[in-house]
PDB file of C-alpha atoms in Angstrom:
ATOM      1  CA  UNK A   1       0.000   0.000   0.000  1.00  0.00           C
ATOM      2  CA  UNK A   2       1.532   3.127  -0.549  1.00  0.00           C
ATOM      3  CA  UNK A   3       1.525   6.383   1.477  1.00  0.00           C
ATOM      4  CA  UNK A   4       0.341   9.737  -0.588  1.00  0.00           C
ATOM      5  CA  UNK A   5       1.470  13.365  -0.178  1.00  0.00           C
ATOM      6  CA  UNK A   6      -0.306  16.380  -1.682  1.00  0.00           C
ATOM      7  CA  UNK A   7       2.446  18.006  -4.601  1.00  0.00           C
ATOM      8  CA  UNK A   8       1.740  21.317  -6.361  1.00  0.00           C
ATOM      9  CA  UNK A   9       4.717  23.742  -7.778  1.00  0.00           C
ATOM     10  CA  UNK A  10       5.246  25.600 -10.735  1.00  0.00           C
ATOM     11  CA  UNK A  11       6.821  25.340 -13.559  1.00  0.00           C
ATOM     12  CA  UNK A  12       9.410  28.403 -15.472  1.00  0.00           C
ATOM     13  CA  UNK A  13      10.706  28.537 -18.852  1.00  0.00           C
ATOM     14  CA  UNK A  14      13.437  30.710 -19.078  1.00  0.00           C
ATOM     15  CA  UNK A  15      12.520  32.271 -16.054  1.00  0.00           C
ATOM     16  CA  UNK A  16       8.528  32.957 -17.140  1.00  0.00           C
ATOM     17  CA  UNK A  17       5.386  30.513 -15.978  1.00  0.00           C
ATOM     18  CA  UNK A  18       4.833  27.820 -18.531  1.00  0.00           C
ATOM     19  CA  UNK A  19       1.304  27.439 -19.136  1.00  0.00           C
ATOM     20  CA  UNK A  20      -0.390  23.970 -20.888  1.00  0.00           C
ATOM     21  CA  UNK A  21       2.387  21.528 -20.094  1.00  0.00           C
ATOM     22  CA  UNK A  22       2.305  18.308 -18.620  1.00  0.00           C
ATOM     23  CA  UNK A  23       3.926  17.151 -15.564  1.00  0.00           C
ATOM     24  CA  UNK A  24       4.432  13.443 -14.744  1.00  0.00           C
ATOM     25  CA  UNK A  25       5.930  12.104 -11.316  1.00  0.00           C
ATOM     26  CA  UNK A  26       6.846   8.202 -11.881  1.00  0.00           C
ATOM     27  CA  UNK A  27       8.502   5.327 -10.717  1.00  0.00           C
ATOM     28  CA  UNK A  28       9.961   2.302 -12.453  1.00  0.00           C
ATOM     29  CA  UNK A  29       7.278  -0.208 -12.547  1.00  0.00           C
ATOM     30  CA  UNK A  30       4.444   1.902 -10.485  1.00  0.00           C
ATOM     31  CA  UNK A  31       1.736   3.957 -12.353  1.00  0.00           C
ATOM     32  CA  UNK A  32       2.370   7.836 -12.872  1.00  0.00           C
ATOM     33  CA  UNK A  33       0.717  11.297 -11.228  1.00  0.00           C
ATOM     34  CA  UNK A  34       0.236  14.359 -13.459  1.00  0.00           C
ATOM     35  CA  UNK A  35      -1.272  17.505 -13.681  1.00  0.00           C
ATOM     36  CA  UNK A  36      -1.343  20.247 -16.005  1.00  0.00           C
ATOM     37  CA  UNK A  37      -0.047  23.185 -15.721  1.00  0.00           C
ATOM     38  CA  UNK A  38      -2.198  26.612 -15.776  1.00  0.00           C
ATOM     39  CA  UNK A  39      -1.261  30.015 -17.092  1.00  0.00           C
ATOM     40  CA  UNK A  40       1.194  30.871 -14.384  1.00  0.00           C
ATOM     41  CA  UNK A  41       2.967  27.807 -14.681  1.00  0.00           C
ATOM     42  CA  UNK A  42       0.768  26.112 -11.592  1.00  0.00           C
ATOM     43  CA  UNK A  43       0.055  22.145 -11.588  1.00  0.00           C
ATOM     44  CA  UNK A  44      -1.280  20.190  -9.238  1.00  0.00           C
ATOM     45  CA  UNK A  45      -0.365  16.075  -9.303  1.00  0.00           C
ATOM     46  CA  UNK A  46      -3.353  13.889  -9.179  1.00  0.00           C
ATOM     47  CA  UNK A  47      -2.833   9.604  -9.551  1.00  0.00           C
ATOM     48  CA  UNK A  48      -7.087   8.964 -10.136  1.00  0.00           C
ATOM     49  CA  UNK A  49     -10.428  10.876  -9.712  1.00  0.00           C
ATOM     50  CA  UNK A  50      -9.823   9.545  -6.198  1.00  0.00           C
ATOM     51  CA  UNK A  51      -6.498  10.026  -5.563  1.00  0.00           C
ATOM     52  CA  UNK A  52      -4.939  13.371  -5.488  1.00  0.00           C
ATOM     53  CA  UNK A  53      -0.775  13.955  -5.085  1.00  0.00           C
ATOM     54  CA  UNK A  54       1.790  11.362  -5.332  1.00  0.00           C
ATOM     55  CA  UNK A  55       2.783   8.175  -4.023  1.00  0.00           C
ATOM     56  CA  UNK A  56       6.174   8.802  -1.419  1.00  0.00           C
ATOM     57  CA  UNK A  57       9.834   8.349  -2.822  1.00  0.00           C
ATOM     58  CA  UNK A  58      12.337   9.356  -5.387  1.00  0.00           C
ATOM     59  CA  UNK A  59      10.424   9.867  -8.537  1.00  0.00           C
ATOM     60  CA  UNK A  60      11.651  10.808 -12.255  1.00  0.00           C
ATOM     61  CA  UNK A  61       9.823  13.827 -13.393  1.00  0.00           C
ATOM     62  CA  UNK A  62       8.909  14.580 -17.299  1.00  0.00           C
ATOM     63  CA  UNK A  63       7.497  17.840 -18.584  1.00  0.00           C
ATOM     64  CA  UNK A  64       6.651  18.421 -21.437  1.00  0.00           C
ATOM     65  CA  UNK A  65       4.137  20.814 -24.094  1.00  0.00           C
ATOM     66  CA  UNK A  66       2.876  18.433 -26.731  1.00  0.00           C
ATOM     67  CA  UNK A  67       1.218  15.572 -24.928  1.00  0.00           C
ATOM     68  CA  UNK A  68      -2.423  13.406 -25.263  1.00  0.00           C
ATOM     69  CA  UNK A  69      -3.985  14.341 -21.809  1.00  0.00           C
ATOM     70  CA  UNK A  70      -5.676  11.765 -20.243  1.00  0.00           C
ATOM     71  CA  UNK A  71      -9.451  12.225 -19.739  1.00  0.00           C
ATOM     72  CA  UNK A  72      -9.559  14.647 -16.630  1.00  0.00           C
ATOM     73  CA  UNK A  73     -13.200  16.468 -15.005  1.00  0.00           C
ATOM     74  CA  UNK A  74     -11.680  20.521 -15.156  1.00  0.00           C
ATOM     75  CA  UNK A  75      -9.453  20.290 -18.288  1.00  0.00           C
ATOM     76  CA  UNK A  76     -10.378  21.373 -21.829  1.00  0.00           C
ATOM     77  CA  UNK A  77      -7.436  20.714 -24.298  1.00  0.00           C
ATOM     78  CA  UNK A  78      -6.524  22.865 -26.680  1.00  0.00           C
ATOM     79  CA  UNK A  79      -9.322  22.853 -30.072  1.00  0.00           C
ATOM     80  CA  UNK A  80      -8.060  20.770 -33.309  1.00  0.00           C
ATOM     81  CA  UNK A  81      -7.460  23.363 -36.120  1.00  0.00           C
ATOM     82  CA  UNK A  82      -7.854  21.405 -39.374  1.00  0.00           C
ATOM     83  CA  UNK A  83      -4.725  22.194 -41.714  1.00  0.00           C
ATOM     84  CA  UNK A  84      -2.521  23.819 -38.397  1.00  0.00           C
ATOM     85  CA  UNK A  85       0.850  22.206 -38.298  1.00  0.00           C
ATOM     86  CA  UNK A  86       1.478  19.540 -36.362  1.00  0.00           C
ATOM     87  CA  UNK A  87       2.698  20.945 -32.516  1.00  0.00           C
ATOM     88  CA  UNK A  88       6.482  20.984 -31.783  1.00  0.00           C
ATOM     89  CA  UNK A  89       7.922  20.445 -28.527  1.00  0.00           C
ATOM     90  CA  UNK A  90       9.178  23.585 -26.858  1.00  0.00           C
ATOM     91  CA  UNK A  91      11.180  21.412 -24.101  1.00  0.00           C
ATOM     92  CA  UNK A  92      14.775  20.177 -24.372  1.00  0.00           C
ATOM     93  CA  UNK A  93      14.873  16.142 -24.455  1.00  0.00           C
ATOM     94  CA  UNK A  94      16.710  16.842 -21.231  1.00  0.00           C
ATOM     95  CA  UNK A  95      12.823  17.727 -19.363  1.00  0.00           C
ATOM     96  CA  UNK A  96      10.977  14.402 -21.218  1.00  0.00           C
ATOM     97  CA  UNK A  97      12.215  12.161 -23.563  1.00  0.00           C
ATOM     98  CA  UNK A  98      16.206  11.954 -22.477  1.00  0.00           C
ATOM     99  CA  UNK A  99      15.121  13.261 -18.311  1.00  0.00           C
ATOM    100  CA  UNK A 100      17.326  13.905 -16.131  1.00  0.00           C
ATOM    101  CA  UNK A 101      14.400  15.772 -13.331  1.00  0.00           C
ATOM    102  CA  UNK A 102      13.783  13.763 -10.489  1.00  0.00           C
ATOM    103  CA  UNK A 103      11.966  14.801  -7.124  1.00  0.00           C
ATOM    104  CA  UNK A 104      11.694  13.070  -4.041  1.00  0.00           C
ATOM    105  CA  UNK A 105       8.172  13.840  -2.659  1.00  0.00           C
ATOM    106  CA  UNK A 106       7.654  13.524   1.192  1.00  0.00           C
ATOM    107  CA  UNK A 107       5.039  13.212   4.063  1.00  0.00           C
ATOM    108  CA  UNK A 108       2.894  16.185   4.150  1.00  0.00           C
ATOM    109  CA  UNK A 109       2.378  18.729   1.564  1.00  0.00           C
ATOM    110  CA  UNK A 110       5.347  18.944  -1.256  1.00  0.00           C
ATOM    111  CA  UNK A 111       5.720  22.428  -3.341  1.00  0.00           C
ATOM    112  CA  UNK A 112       7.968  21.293  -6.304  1.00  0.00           C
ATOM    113  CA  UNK A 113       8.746  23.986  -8.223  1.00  0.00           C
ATOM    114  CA  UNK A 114      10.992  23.346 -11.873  1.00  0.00           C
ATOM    115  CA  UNK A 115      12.858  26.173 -13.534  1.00  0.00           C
ATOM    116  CA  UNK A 116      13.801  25.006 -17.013  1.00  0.00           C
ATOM    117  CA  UNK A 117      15.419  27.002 -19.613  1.00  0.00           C
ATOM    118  CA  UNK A 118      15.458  26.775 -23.975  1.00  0.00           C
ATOM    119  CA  UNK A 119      18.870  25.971 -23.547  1.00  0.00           C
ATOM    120  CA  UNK A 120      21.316  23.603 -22.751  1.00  0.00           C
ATOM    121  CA  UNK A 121      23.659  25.650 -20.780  1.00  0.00           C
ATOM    122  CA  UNK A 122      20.320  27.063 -18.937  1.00  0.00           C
ATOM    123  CA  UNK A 123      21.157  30.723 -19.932  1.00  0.00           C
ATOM    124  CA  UNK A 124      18.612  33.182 -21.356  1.00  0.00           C
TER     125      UNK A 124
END
């Protein structure tokens, strides 16, 4: 059975709030928590619709823009433009594909905040 800890933050691009990305807390062979973040970079993790936060431990984190949300109560994705290009990734491989974020969430509440930048020597 595992123990669960509330986990908001917020998430910076280059040192502004990145709105509409994806967070995911997991663990090697346990499901994942997520939210989404809002338009000052906010998320909240949820695991179900009756589980909020994340499980306790060392997790691997991913962000990242272009993602398939899962079906959430509260979140409208963006509308489907018919001839738009496809969407790019904004993230270095470094923040999803290729991560190297980890967190170790705690008992009690956890603010994990991530400051990322557009590149890979993390200057503006």
């Amino acid at each position: 059975m595992f123990e669960w800890a509330p986990v908001t933050g917020r998430v910076t691009l280059d040192g502004t709030p990145l709105p509409n990305a994806m967070v995911t807390f997991s663990e090697a062979g346990y499901s994942s928590s997520w939210g989404i973040t809002d338009s000052d970079g906010r998320y909240e993790l949820t695991f179900d619709q009756k589980q909020n936060g994340a499980a306790i431990g060392k997790k691997s984190v991913v962000i990242r823009t272009v993602f398939s949300p899962p079906e959430i109560s509260g979140y409208t994705p963006p509308p489907v433009v018919e001839g738009a290009p496809e969407p790019v990734e904004k993230l270095l491989p470094i923040y999803h594909n290729k991560t190297t974020l980890t967190a170790n969430v705690v008992a009690g509440p956890n603010e994990i905040n991530f400051e990322l930048y557009s590149t890979p020597q993390g200057q503006y």
